[in-house]
Coordinates of C-alpha atoms in Angstrom, one line a residue:
Chain A
X251 CA 42.3 37.2 -8.0
X252 CA 39.7 38.5 -5.6
X253 CA 36.9 38.2 -8.3
X254 CA 37.5 34.6 -8.7
X255 CA 37.5 34.0 -5.0
X256 CA 34.2 35.8 -4.6
X257 CA 32.7 33.8 -7.4
X258 CA 33.8 30.6 -5.7
X259 CA 32.4 31.7 -2.4
X260 CA 29.0 32.5 -4.1
X261 CA 29.1 29.1 -5.8
X262 CA 29.8 27.3 -2.6
X263 CA 27.1 29.1 -0.6
X264 CA 24.6 28.5 -3.4
X265 CA 25.5 24.8 -3.2
X266 CA 25.0 24.9 0.6
X267 CA 21.6 26.6 0.3
X268 CA 20.6 24.1 -2.4
X269 CA 21.4 21.2 -0.2
X270 CA 19.7 22.7 2.8
X271 CA 16.5 23.2 0.8
X272 CA 16.5 19.7 -0.7
X273 CA 17.2 18.1 2.6
X274 CA 14.5 20.1 4.3
X275 CA 12.1 18.9 1.6
X276 CA 13.2 15.3 2.2
X277 CA 12.7 15.8 5.9
X278 CA 9.1 17.1 5.4
X279 CA 8.4 14.1 3.1
X280 CA 9.7 11.7 5.7
X281 CA 8.1 13.5 8.7
X282 CA 4.9 11.4 8.6
X283 CA 7.0 8.2 8.9
X284 CA 9.1 9.6 11.7
X285 CA 6.0 10.8 13.5
X286 CA 4.3 7.4 13.0
X287 CA 7.3 5.5 14.5
X288 CA 7.7 7.9 17.4
X289 CA 4.0 7.9 18.2
X290 CA 3.9 4.2 18.2
X291 CA 6.5 4.2 21.0
X292 CA 4.8 6.8 23.2
X293 CA 2.7 6.6 26.3
X294 CA -0.9 7.7 25.8
X295 CA -0.3 10.9 27.9
X296 CA 2.6 11.9 25.8
X297 CA 0.5 11.5 22.6
X298 CA -2.0 14.1 23.7
X299 CA 0.5 16.9 24.4
X300 CA 0.3 20.1 22.6
X301 CA 2.6 21.5 21.2
X302 CA 3.7 18.1 20.1
X303 CA 6.7 16.4 21.8
X304 CA 8.8 14.6 19.3
X305 CA 10.7 12.1 21.4
X306 CA 9.0 9.8 23.9
X307 CA 10.2 9.9 27.5
X308 CA 10.6 6.1 27.5
X309 CA 10.3 3.9 24.4
X310 CA 7.2 1.8 25.0
X311 CA 7.7 -1.3 22.8
X312 CA 4.8 -2.9 24.6
X313 CA 2.5 -0.8 22.4
X314 CA 3.3 -3.3 19.7
X315 CA 2.4 -6.2 21.9
X316 CA -0.8 -4.5 22.9
X317 CA -1.7 -3.8 19.2
X318 CA -1.0 -7.5 18.4
X319 CA -3.2 -8.5 21.3
X320 CA -6.1 -6.1 20.3
X321 CA -6.1 -7.5 16.8
X322 CA -4.6 -10.7 15.3
X323 CA -2.1 -8.8 13.1
X324 CA 0.1 -11.9 13.0
X325 CA -2.7 -13.8 11.3
X326 CA -3.4 -10.9 9.0
X327 CA 0.3 -11.0 8.1
X328 CA 0.3 -14.6 7.2
X329 CA -2.8 -14.1 5.1
X330 CA -1.2 -11.2 3.2
X331 CA 2.0 -13.1 2.6
X332 CA 0.1 -16.2 1.3
X333 CA -2.0 -14.1 -1.1
X334 CA 0.9 -11.8 -2.3
X335 CA 3.3 -14.7 -2.8
X336 CA 0.7 -16.8 -4.7
X337 CA -0.2 -13.9 -7.0
X338 CA 3.4 -13.1 -7.6
X339 CA 4.5 -16.6 -8.5
X340 CA 1.3 -17.1 -10.5
X341 CA 2.0 -14.0 -12.5
X342 CA 5.7 -14.8 -13.1
X343 CA 4.5 -18.1 -14.7
X344 CA 1.5 -16.8 -16.7
X345 CA 3.1 -13.6 -17.8
X346 CA 6.4 -15.2 -19.0
X347 CA 4.4 -17.8 -21.0
X348 CA 2.2 -15.2 -22.6
X349 CA 5.2 -12.9 -23.2
X350 CA 7.1 -15.7 -24.8
X351 CA 4.2 -16.4 -27.2
X352 CA 4.1 -12.7 -28.2
X353 CA 7.8 -12.2 -28.4
X354 CA 8.9 -15.4 -30.0
X355 CA 6.2 -17.4 -31.6
X356 CA 4.6 -16.6 -35.0
X357 CA 0.9 -17.2 -35.1
X358 CA -2.0 -15.7 -37.0
X359 CA -3.6 -12.7 -35.2
X360 CA -0.7 -12.3 -32.8
X361 CA -0.7 -8.5 -33.4
X362 CA -4.4 -8.1 -32.9
X363 CA -4.3 -10.2 -29.8
X364 CA -1.5 -8.2 -28.4
X365 CA -3.4 -5.0 -29.0
X366 CA -6.3 -6.4 -27.2
X367 CA -4.0 -7.4 -24.3
X368 CA -2.7 -3.9 -24.2
X369 CA -6.2 -2.6 -24.4
X370 CA -7.3 -4.4 -21.3
X371 CA -4.9 -2.1 -19.4
X372 CA -7.3 0.7 -20.1
X373 CA -10.2 -0.9 -18.4
X374 CA -10.7 0.5 -14.9
X375 CA -11.1 -2.1 -12.2
X376 CA -14.4 -0.4 -11.2
X377 CA -16.1 -1.7 -14.3
X378 CA -15.0 -5.3 -13.8
X379 CA -15.4 -5.2 -10.0
X380 CA -19.1 -5.9 -9.7
X381 CA -19.4 -8.8 -12.2
X382 CA -16.2 -10.3 -10.9
X383 CA -17.6 -10.2 -7.4
X384 CA -20.8 -11.8 -8.5
X385 CA -19.0 -14.6 -10.3
X386 CA -17.0 -15.4 -7.2
X387 CA -20.2 -15.3 -5.2
X388 CA -21.8 -17.9 -7.5
X389 CA -18.7 -20.0 -7.3
X390 CA -18.8 -19.8 -3.5
X391 CA -15.4 -18.3 -3.4
X392 CA -16.3 -15.2 -1.4
X393 CA -14.3 -14.9 1.8
X394 CA -11.6 -17.3 0.6
X395 CA -8.0 -16.9 -0.6
X396 CA -9.1 -18.0 -4.0
X397 CA -11.1 -14.9 -4.4
X398 CA -8.1 -12.8 -3.7
X399 CA -5.6 -14.9 -5.8
X400 CA -7.3 -16.2 -8.9
X401 CA -8.3 -12.8 -10.5
X402 CA -4.8 -11.6 -10.0
X403 CA -3.1 -14.5 -11.7
X404 CA -2.6 -12.7 -15.0
X405 CA -1.7 -9.2 -16.0
X406 CA -1.4 -7.2 -19.2
X407 CA 1.3 -5.0 -17.6
X408 CA 3.4 -8.1 -16.7
X409 CA 3.0 -9.6 -20.1
X410 CA 3.9 -6.4 -21.8
X411 CA 6.9 -5.8 -19.6
X412 CA 8.3 -9.3 -20.1
X413 CA 7.6 -9.2 -23.8
X414 CA 9.6 -6.0 -24.2
X415 CA 12.5 -7.7 -22.4
X416 CA 12.3 -11.0 -24.2
X417 CA 12.5 -9.2 -27.5
X418 CA 15.9 -7.9 -26.7
X419 CA 17.4 -11.4 -26.3
X420 CA 19.2 -12.5 -29.4
X421 CA 17.3 -15.1 -31.4
X422 CA 20.5 -17.0 -32.3
X423 CA 20.7 -18.3 -28.7
X424 CA 17.5 -20.3 -29.1
X425 CA 18.0 -21.3 -32.7
X426 CA 20.9 -23.5 -31.6
X427 CA 18.7 -25.1 -29.0
X428 CA 15.9 -25.7 -31.6
X429 CA 18.4 -27.3 -33.9
X430 CA 19.4 -29.6 -31.0
X431 CA 15.7 -30.5 -30.8
X432 CA 14.7 -28.6 -27.8
X433 CA 11.0 -27.9 -27.2
X434 CA 9.6 -24.4 -27.0
X435 CA 8.9 -24.9 -23.3
X436 CA 12.5 -25.8 -22.6
X437 CA 13.7 -22.9 -24.6
X438 CA 11.6 -20.6 -22.5
X439 CA 12.7 -22.3 -19.3
X440 CA 16.4 -22.9 -20.0
X441 CA 17.3 -19.9 -22.1
X442 CA 14.9 -17.0 -21.9
X443 CA 14.0 -17.2 -18.2
X444 CA 17.7 -17.4 -16.9
X445 CA 18.5 -14.4 -19.1
X446 CA 15.6 -12.4 -17.9
X447 CA 16.2 -12.2 -14.2
X448 CA 16.2 -8.4 -14.0
X449 CA 12.8 -8.2 -15.8
X450 CA 11.4 -11.0 -13.7
X451 CA 12.6 -9.4 -10.5
X452 CA 11.0 -6.1 -11.5
X453 CA 7.7 -7.8 -12.2
X454 CA 7.9 -9.8 -9.0
X455 CA 8.5 -6.8 -6.8
X456 CA 5.7 -4.8 -8.5
X457 CA 3.2 -7.6 -8.3
X458 CA 4.1 -8.3 -4.6
X459 CA 3.8 -4.7 -3.6
X460 CA 0.5 -4.3 -5.5
X461 CA -1.0 -7.4 -3.9
X462 CA 0.3 -6.6 -0.4
X463 CA -1.1 -3.1 -0.6
X464 CA -4.4 -4.0 -2.2
X465 CA -7.4 -2.7 -0.3
X466 CA -10.7 -2.3 -2.2
X467 CA -10.8 -5.9 -3.6
X468 CA -10.1 -7.4 -0.1
X469 CA -12.7 -5.1 1.3
X470 CA -15.3 -6.4 -1.1
X471 CA -14.6 -10.1 -1.1
X472 CA -13.6 -10.8 2.5
X473 CA -15.8 -10.7 5.6
X474 CA -14.5 -13.0 8.3
X475 CA -11.9 -11.9 10.7
X476 CA -9.5 -14.8 10.2
X477 CA -9.3 -14.2 6.4
X478 CA -8.4 -10.5 6.7
X479 CA -5.2 -9.1 5.2
X480 CA -3.0 -6.6 6.9
X481 CA -4.6 -3.6 5.0
X482 CA -8.1 -4.7 5.8
X483 CA -7.2 -5.5 9.4
X484 CA -5.7 -2.0 9.8
X485 CA -8.7 -0.3 8.3
X486 CA -11.0 -2.1 10.7
X487 CA -8.7 -1.6 13.6
X488 CA -8.8 2.1 12.8
X489 CA -12.6 2.1 13.1
X490 CA -12.5 0.3 16.5
X491 CA -9.6 2.1 18.2
X492 CA -9.9 5.6 16.8
X493 CA -8.6 7.1 20.0
X494 CA -5.8 4.7 20.7
X495 CA -3.3 6.4 18.5
X496 CA -0.3 4.5 20.1
X497 CA -1.9 1.2 19.0
X498 CA -3.0 2.5 15.6
X499 CA 0.5 3.8 14.8
X500 CA 2.0 0.4 15.9
X501 CA -0.4 -1.2 13.5
X502 CA 0.6 1.2 10.7
X503 CA 4.3 0.5 11.3
X504 CA 3.4 -3.2 10.9
X505 CA 1.6 -2.6 7.7
X506 CA 4.3 -0.4 6.2
X507 CA 7.6 -2.0 7.3
X508 CA 7.8 -5.1 5.0
X509 CA 7.3 -3.0 1.9
X510 CA 9.8 -0.4 3.0
X511 CA 12.3 -3.2 3.7
X512 CA 11.8 -4.7 0.3
X513 CA 12.2 -1.3 -1.2
X514 CA 15.4 -0.7 0.6
X515 CA 17.0 -3.9 -0.9
X516 CA 15.5 -3.7 -4.3
X517 CA 15.4 0.0 -5.1
X518 CA 16.9 -0.6 -8.5
X519 CA 13.9 -2.8 -9.6
X520 CA 11.3 -0.3 -8.4
X521 CA 12.9 2.4 -10.5
X522 CA 13.2 0.1 -13.4
X523 CA 9.6 -0.9 -13.2
X524 CA 8.4 2.6 -13.1
X525 CA 10.5 3.7 -16.0
X526 CA 9.2 0.7 -17.9
X527 CA 5.6 1.5 -17.1
X528 CA 6.4 4.9 -18.4
X529 CA 7.4 3.0 -21.5
X530 CA 10.6 4.8 -21.8
X531 CA 13.1 1.9 -22.0
Chain B
X188 CA 20.6 -19.7 -44.7
X189 CA 17.6 -20.3 -47.0
X190 CA 18.3 -22.1 -50.3
X191 CA 18.4 -20.1 -53.5
X192 CA 14.8 -21.2 -54.5
X193 CA 13.4 -21.0 -51.0
X194 CA 10.7 -18.3 -51.6
X195 CA 9.1 -18.7 -48.2
X196 CA 12.4 -18.3 -46.6
X197 CA 13.1 -15.1 -48.5
X198 CA 9.7 -13.7 -47.6
X199 CA 10.3 -14.4 -44.0
X200 CA 13.7 -12.9 -44.2
X201 CA 12.3 -9.8 -45.7
X202 CA 10.0 -9.4 -42.8
X203 CA 13.0 -9.8 -40.5
X204 CA 11.6 -12.9 -39.0
X205 CA 13.3 -16.2 -38.4
X206 CA 11.5 -19.3 -39.5
X207 CA 11.2 -21.4 -36.4
X208 CA 9.4 -24.6 -36.2
X209 CA 6.0 -25.6 -37.6
X210 CA 3.0 -25.5 -35.3
X211 CA 3.8 -22.3 -33.6
X212 CA 0.1 -21.4 -33.6
X213 CA -0.7 -24.4 -31.4
X214 CA 2.1 -23.7 -28.9
X215 CA 1.2 -20.1 -28.8
X216 CA -2.4 -21.0 -27.8
X217 CA -0.9 -23.3 -25.1
X218 CA 1.4 -20.6 -23.8
X219 CA -1.3 -18.0 -23.8
X220 CA -4.1 -20.1 -22.4
X221 CA -3.7 -19.4 -18.6
X222 CA -3.7 -15.7 -19.3
X223 CA -6.6 -16.0 -21.7
X224 CA -8.7 -17.9 -19.2
X225 CA -8.1 -15.3 -16.4
X226 CA -8.6 -12.4 -18.7
X227 CA -11.8 -13.7 -20.3
X228 CA -13.2 -14.5 -16.9
X229 CA -12.2 -11.5 -14.9
X230 CA -12.0 -8.8 -17.6
X231 CA -13.7 -9.6 -20.8
X232 CA -16.9 -11.1 -19.4
X233 CA -17.2 -8.6 -16.6
X234 CA -16.9 -5.6 -19.0
X235 CA -19.7 -7.0 -21.2
X236 CA -21.8 -8.1 -18.2
X237 CA -21.4 -4.8 -16.5
X238 CA -22.8 -3.0 -19.5
X239 CA -25.8 -5.4 -19.6
X240 CA -26.3 -4.8 -15.9
X241 CA -26.3 -1.0 -16.3
X242 CA -29.8 -1.4 -18.0
X243 CA -31.1 -3.7 -15.2
X244 CA -32.4 -3.3 -11.8
X245 CA -31.0 -6.0 -9.5
X246 CA -30.2 -6.4 -5.9
X247 CA -27.9 -9.4 -6.4
X248 CA -29.8 -11.6 -4.0
X249 CA -32.9 -12.2 -6.1
X250 CA -32.4 -14.6 -9.0
X251 CA -34.2 -12.2 -11.4
X252 CA -33.1 -8.9 -12.9
X253 CA -35.6 -6.4 -14.3
X254 CA -34.9 -4.6 -17.5
X255 CA -35.3 -0.9 -16.9
X256 CA -33.8 0.6 -20.0
X257 CA -32.0 3.8 -19.5
X258 CA -33.6 4.4 -16.0
X259 CA -30.3 4.0 -14.2
X260 CA -28.6 6.5 -16.4
X261 CA -31.5 9.0 -16.1
X262 CA -31.6 8.6 -12.4
X263 CA -27.9 9.2 -12.3
X264 CA -28.0 12.4 -14.4
X265 CA -30.9 13.7 -12.4
X266 CA -29.3 12.9 -9.1
X267 CA -27.7 15.9 -7.4
X268 CA -25.4 13.7 -5.4
X269 CA -24.0 12.2 -8.6
X270 CA -23.0 15.6 -9.9
X271 CA -21.6 16.5 -6.6
X272 CA -19.5 13.4 -6.6
X273 CA -18.3 14.0 -10.1
X274 CA -17.4 17.5 -9.1
X275 CA -15.5 16.3 -6.1
X276 CA -13.6 13.8 -8.2
X277 CA -12.7 16.5 -10.7
X278 CA -11.6 18.9 -7.9
X279 CA -9.4 16.2 -6.5
X280 CA -7.9 15.3 -9.8
X281 CA -7.3 18.8 -11.1
X282 CA -6.2 20.0 -7.7
X283 CA -3.7 17.3 -7.3
X284 CA -2.1 17.3 -10.8
X285 CA -0.5 20.8 -10.9
X286 CA 1.0 20.5 -7.4
X287 CA 2.1 17.0 -8.1
X288 CA 3.7 17.7 -11.4
X289 CA 5.3 20.9 -10.3
X290 CA 6.7 19.3 -7.2
X291 CA 7.9 16.1 -8.9
X292 CA 9.6 18.0 -11.7
X293 CA 11.3 20.3 -9.3
X294 CA 12.7 17.4 -7.2
X295 CA 13.7 15.4 -10.3
X296 CA 15.5 18.5 -11.7
X297 CA 17.3 19.0 -8.4
X298 CA 18.3 15.3 -8.2
X299 CA 19.6 15.4 -11.7
X300 CA 22.3 17.7 -10.5
X301 CA 25.3 16.9 -8.4
X302 CA 23.9 16.3 -5.0
X303 CA 25.4 14.8 -1.9
X304 CA 23.5 11.7 -0.7
X305 CA 21.4 11.4 -3.9
X306 CA 20.5 7.8 -3.1
X307 CA 19.2 8.7 0.3
X308 CA 17.2 11.6 -1.1
X309 CA 15.6 9.5 -3.8
X310 CA 14.6 6.9 -1.2
X311 CA 13.1 9.6 1.0
X312 CA 11.0 11.1 -1.8
X313 CA 10.0 7.7 -3.1
X314 CA 9.0 6.2 0.3
X315 CA 5.4 7.5 0.3
X316 CA 4.7 5.9 -3.1
X317 CA 5.4 2.3 -2.0
X318 CA 3.6 2.1 1.3
X319 CA 0.0 1.1 1.5
X320 CA -2.6 3.8 1.0
X321 CA -4.5 2.5 4.0
X322 CA -1.5 2.9 6.4
X323 CA -0.7 6.2 4.8
X324 CA -4.2 7.5 5.4
X325 CA -4.2 6.3 9.0
X326 CA -1.0 8.2 9.6
X327 CA -2.4 11.4 8.0
X328 CA -5.6 11.2 10.0
X329 CA -3.4 11.6 13.1
X330 CA -1.3 14.4 11.4
X331 CA -4.6 16.2 10.6
X332 CA -6.0 15.9 14.2
X333 CA -7.4 19.3 15.0
X334 CA -6.1 19.3 18.6
X335 CA -2.9 17.4 18.6
X336 CA -2.0 17.1 15.0
X337 CA 1.5 17.8 13.6
X338 CA 0.1 19.8 10.7
X339 CA -1.7 22.4 12.8
X340 CA 1.4 22.8 14.9
X341 CA 3.5 23.2 11.7
X342 CA 1.3 25.8 10.1
X343 CA 1.2 27.5 13.5
X344 CA 4.9 28.1 13.2
X345 CA 4.0 30.4 10.3
X346 CA 1.2 32.1 12.2
X347 CA -1.7 30.3 10.6
X348 CA -4.5 29.5 13.0
X349 CA -5.5 25.8 13.5
X350 CA -7.8 24.3 10.9
X351 CA -10.3 21.5 11.6
X352 CA -9.0 19.7 8.5
X353 CA -11.2 16.6 8.3
X354 CA -14.4 18.0 9.8
X355 CA -14.7 21.2 7.8
X356 CA -16.2 20.6 4.4
X357 CA -14.1 23.1 2.7
X358 CA -10.8 22.0 4.3
X359 CA -11.4 18.2 3.9
X360 CA -10.9 18.1 0.1
X361 CA -7.8 20.3 0.5
X362 CA -6.5 17.8 3.1
X363 CA -7.1 15.0 0.7
X364 CA -5.3 16.8 -2.1
X365 CA -2.2 17.5 0.1
X366 CA -2.0 13.9 1.2
X367 CA -2.6 12.7 -2.4
X368 CA 0.3 14.8 -3.6
X369 CA 2.6 13.5 -0.8
X370 CA 1.7 10.0 -1.7
X371 CA 2.2 10.1 -5.4
X372 CA 4.8 12.7 -6.4
X373 CA 7.7 10.3 -6.0
X374 CA 6.4 8.1 -8.7
X375 CA 6.3 11.0 -11.2
X376 CA 9.7 12.1 -10.0
X377 CA 11.2 8.9 -11.2
X378 CA 9.5 9.3 -14.6
X379 CA 10.7 12.9 -14.9
X380 CA 14.2 11.8 -13.9
X381 CA 14.2 9.2 -16.7
X382 CA 13.0 11.9 -19.1
X383 CA 15.7 14.4 -18.0
X384 CA 18.4 11.8 -18.5
X385 CA 17.1 11.3 -22.0
X386 CA 18.0 14.8 -22.9
X387 CA 21.4 14.9 -24.6
X388 CA 24.0 16.9 -22.7
X389 CA 25.2 18.4 -26.0
X390 CA 22.1 20.6 -26.3
X391 CA 22.9 22.3 -23.0
X392 CA 26.6 22.7 -24.0
X393 CA 25.6 24.3 -27.3
X394 CA 23.2 26.6 -25.5
X395 CA 25.9 27.5 -23.0
X396 CA 28.2 28.5 -25.8
X397 CA 25.5 30.7 -27.3
X398 CA 25.3 32.4 -23.9
X399 CA 21.9 31.1 -22.8
X400 CA 21.3 31.6 -19.1
X401 CA 20.0 29.0 -16.6
X402 CA 16.4 29.9 -17.1
X403 CA 16.6 30.1 -20.8
X404 CA 18.1 26.7 -20.9
X405 CA 15.4 25.3 -18.6
X406 CA 12.5 26.9 -20.6
X407 CA 13.9 26.4 -24.1
X408 CA 15.5 23.0 -23.8
X409 CA 14.4 21.1 -20.7
X410 CA 10.7 21.9 -20.9
X411 CA 10.1 21.3 -24.6
X412 CA 12.2 18.1 -24.8
X413 CA 10.5 16.8 -21.7
X414 CA 7.0 17.4 -23.1
X415 CA 6.3 13.8 -24.1
X416 CA 7.1 12.7 -20.5
X417 CA 5.0 15.6 -19.1
X418 CA 2.1 14.6 -21.3
X419 CA 2.3 11.0 -20.3
X420 CA 2.5 11.8 -16.6
X421 CA -0.4 14.2 -16.9
X422 CA -2.7 11.8 -18.5
X423 CA -1.7 8.9 -16.3
X424 CA -2.2 11.0 -13.2
X425 CA -5.7 11.9 -14.4
X426 CA -6.5 8.3 -14.9
X427 CA -5.1 7.4 -11.5
X428 CA -6.7 10.3 -9.6
X429 CA -10.2 9.7 -11.1
X430 CA -10.1 6.3 -9.5
X431 CA -8.9 7.4 -6.0
X432 CA -10.5 5.3 -3.3
X433 CA -8.4 3.9 -0.5
X434 CA -7.2 7.1 0.9
X435 CA -10.6 8.6 0.8
X436 CA -12.1 5.6 2.5
X437 CA -9.7 5.7 5.4
X438 CA -9.1 9.4 5.7
X439 CA -12.6 10.9 5.4
X440 CA -15.0 8.1 4.4
X441 CA -16.4 10.6 1.9
X442 CA -17.3 13.2 4.6
X443 CA -17.9 15.6 6.0
X444 CA -21.3 16.2 4.4
X445 CA -20.2 14.3 1.3
X446 CA -17.5 16.9 0.5
X447 CA -14.9 14.2 -0.3
X448 CA -17.2 11.6 -1.8
X449 CA -15.5 10.5 -5.1
X450 CA -16.8 8.4 -7.9
X451 CA -15.3 5.0 -6.9
X452 CA -16.5 5.5 -3.4
X453 CA -20.0 6.2 -4.8
X454 CA -19.8 3.1 -6.9
X455 CA -18.7 1.1 -3.9
X456 CA -21.4 2.4 -1.7
X457 CA -24.2 1.7 -4.2
X458 CA -22.9 -1.8 -5.1
X459 CA -21.8 -3.2 -1.8
X460 CA -23.8 -1.2 0.8
X461 CA -27.1 -0.6 -1.0
X462 CA -26.8 -3.6 -3.4
X463 CA -28.0 -1.6 -6.3
X464 CA -25.9 -3.5 -8.8
X465 CA -27.5 -2.0 -11.9
X466 CA -27.2 1.6 -10.8
X467 CA -23.6 1.0 -9.6
X468 CA -22.8 -0.5 -13.0
X469 CA -24.2 2.4 -14.8
X470 CA -22.1 4.8 -12.7
X471 CA -19.0 2.7 -13.3
X472 CA -19.7 2.8 -17.0
X473 CA -19.8 6.6 -17.0
X474 CA -16.5 6.6 -15.1
X475 CA -15.2 4.2 -17.8
X476 CA -16.3 6.6 -20.5
X477 CA -14.4 9.5 -18.9
X478 CA -11.3 7.4 -18.4
X479 CA -11.6 6.2 -22.0
X480 CA -11.3 9.8 -23.2
X481 CA -8.1 10.2 -21.2
X482 CA -6.8 6.9 -22.4
X483 CA -7.4 7.8 -26.1
X484 CA -5.2 10.8 -25.5
X485 CA -2.6 8.5 -24.0
X486 CA -2.9 5.9 -26.8
X487 CA -1.9 8.5 -29.4
X488 CA 1.3 9.0 -27.5
X489 CA 1.8 5.3 -26.8
X490 CA 1.3 4.2 -30.4
X491 CA 4.2 6.3 -31.7
X492 CA 6.3 5.4 -28.7
X493 CA 5.8 1.7 -28.1
X494 CA 4.1 -0.1 -30.9
X495 CA 6.5 1.4 -33.4
X496 CA 9.2 -1.1 -32.6

């Protein structure tokens, strides 16, 4: 039947057009990344060519060496990792404890307290920023890791996320343990935690990413060069080397790469975390 | 199993709760204590103290604060710059949202169909979300370069003459909006995808039998059933956009001529550059009030959605 054949051809070509459009959109979305990487490998003369030349004549990996010599990005990295890991581990502990209390323990006022916890999610950081800064100033914690880590050691979002997950774990599992005389802590540690790996991974990845990408708080509480995080280092690097786009792009690649790598391996958890934050589980 | 005369047990059973051990209250306190300490120090106390500060004049370095009553608020409402900043923030927010939502819904809808390389596409659209705003803004500064930037070259392909993106007061806000959309639409795309997957296939099948076309199905089924998600995304985007800071700081630093100076930038400037802690607190409280209204809208939705279980 010729009609059927035509219909099929139309359908296939529609499919091709659809794929072309969506891949073009993806390419446009990725273009800034591609451009960043290519620029970071170009010679200064090639950078200032118009119309822009996409590929460098020779890949100049020494741009990275130069960027790391112009600013101690290695040091910034170590700082960022120390801070992000501390915040992440801290939150995994505090949030699972708090979530356990809300999901599994019966105590007076638990509902009200939980509402208050959720309510703190509404408070914009701008409101708490100034007094938090002052308190750390009085404590003498300004320009130290403590100032970056301690305020991040608890989170309402994390508590909420874990609570929702803990509530899905059947109670029978822990009842048996309680009958055997287990303490609440060992129930959390031996039963709930091992069963909650996906939720914990989601929280870990979100917290790590948030801490690694944080900017305004580090901008406020840090002032010495050796304490700087990657983000702060990059922002200051930008101010100093505004014309050295090869070095700036090398620095940007440095700041972006770890998170992109984490994302590549843990995509599932990112998606999970977002859908959970959309409260659509 | 509770005994036949165990009234307490029955009561608990009725509420659907299992009687655990005695002394849950004490352990709850123990389990909650780390979080409570951090929250009361870095959220509860600051919120109250910030409110107190908004009625004071204080430069942070002197040991004394001066009570000035409503002076900070009066100064703010009489300041032309404050209104400009508020306007800039609103332009950014309401400029970003329609583009962001339209684009993210479109992509989510497309990726909900049979597509080759779905995983790659999703990664591509999501990549801007996860990278640091600072690095993203550095990259976009280079893309927006008036002489060598990729954007001017790109629009040149369509015959548009070069724009001095970051130095022209009218273009700068637009530049910020474009970058903001690029940076955040992937996030909403994921939420829309989850929403789309929540719509039962049977609705579409029934409509198909009734002879509904593609557009009718989209407008009569997808859009209405997606409206809780849409509402959620809209309000959350408003809350997020009103607090934009990082990309403004790196991309334009509020310039040119203050055309991209937004509220958080204004708070930051007054608190940590001019050390007007009282005034900055007053501004942040106004921002809080605005966000509170958005949040109330959100709460209405959340209450039915989350706390119901």
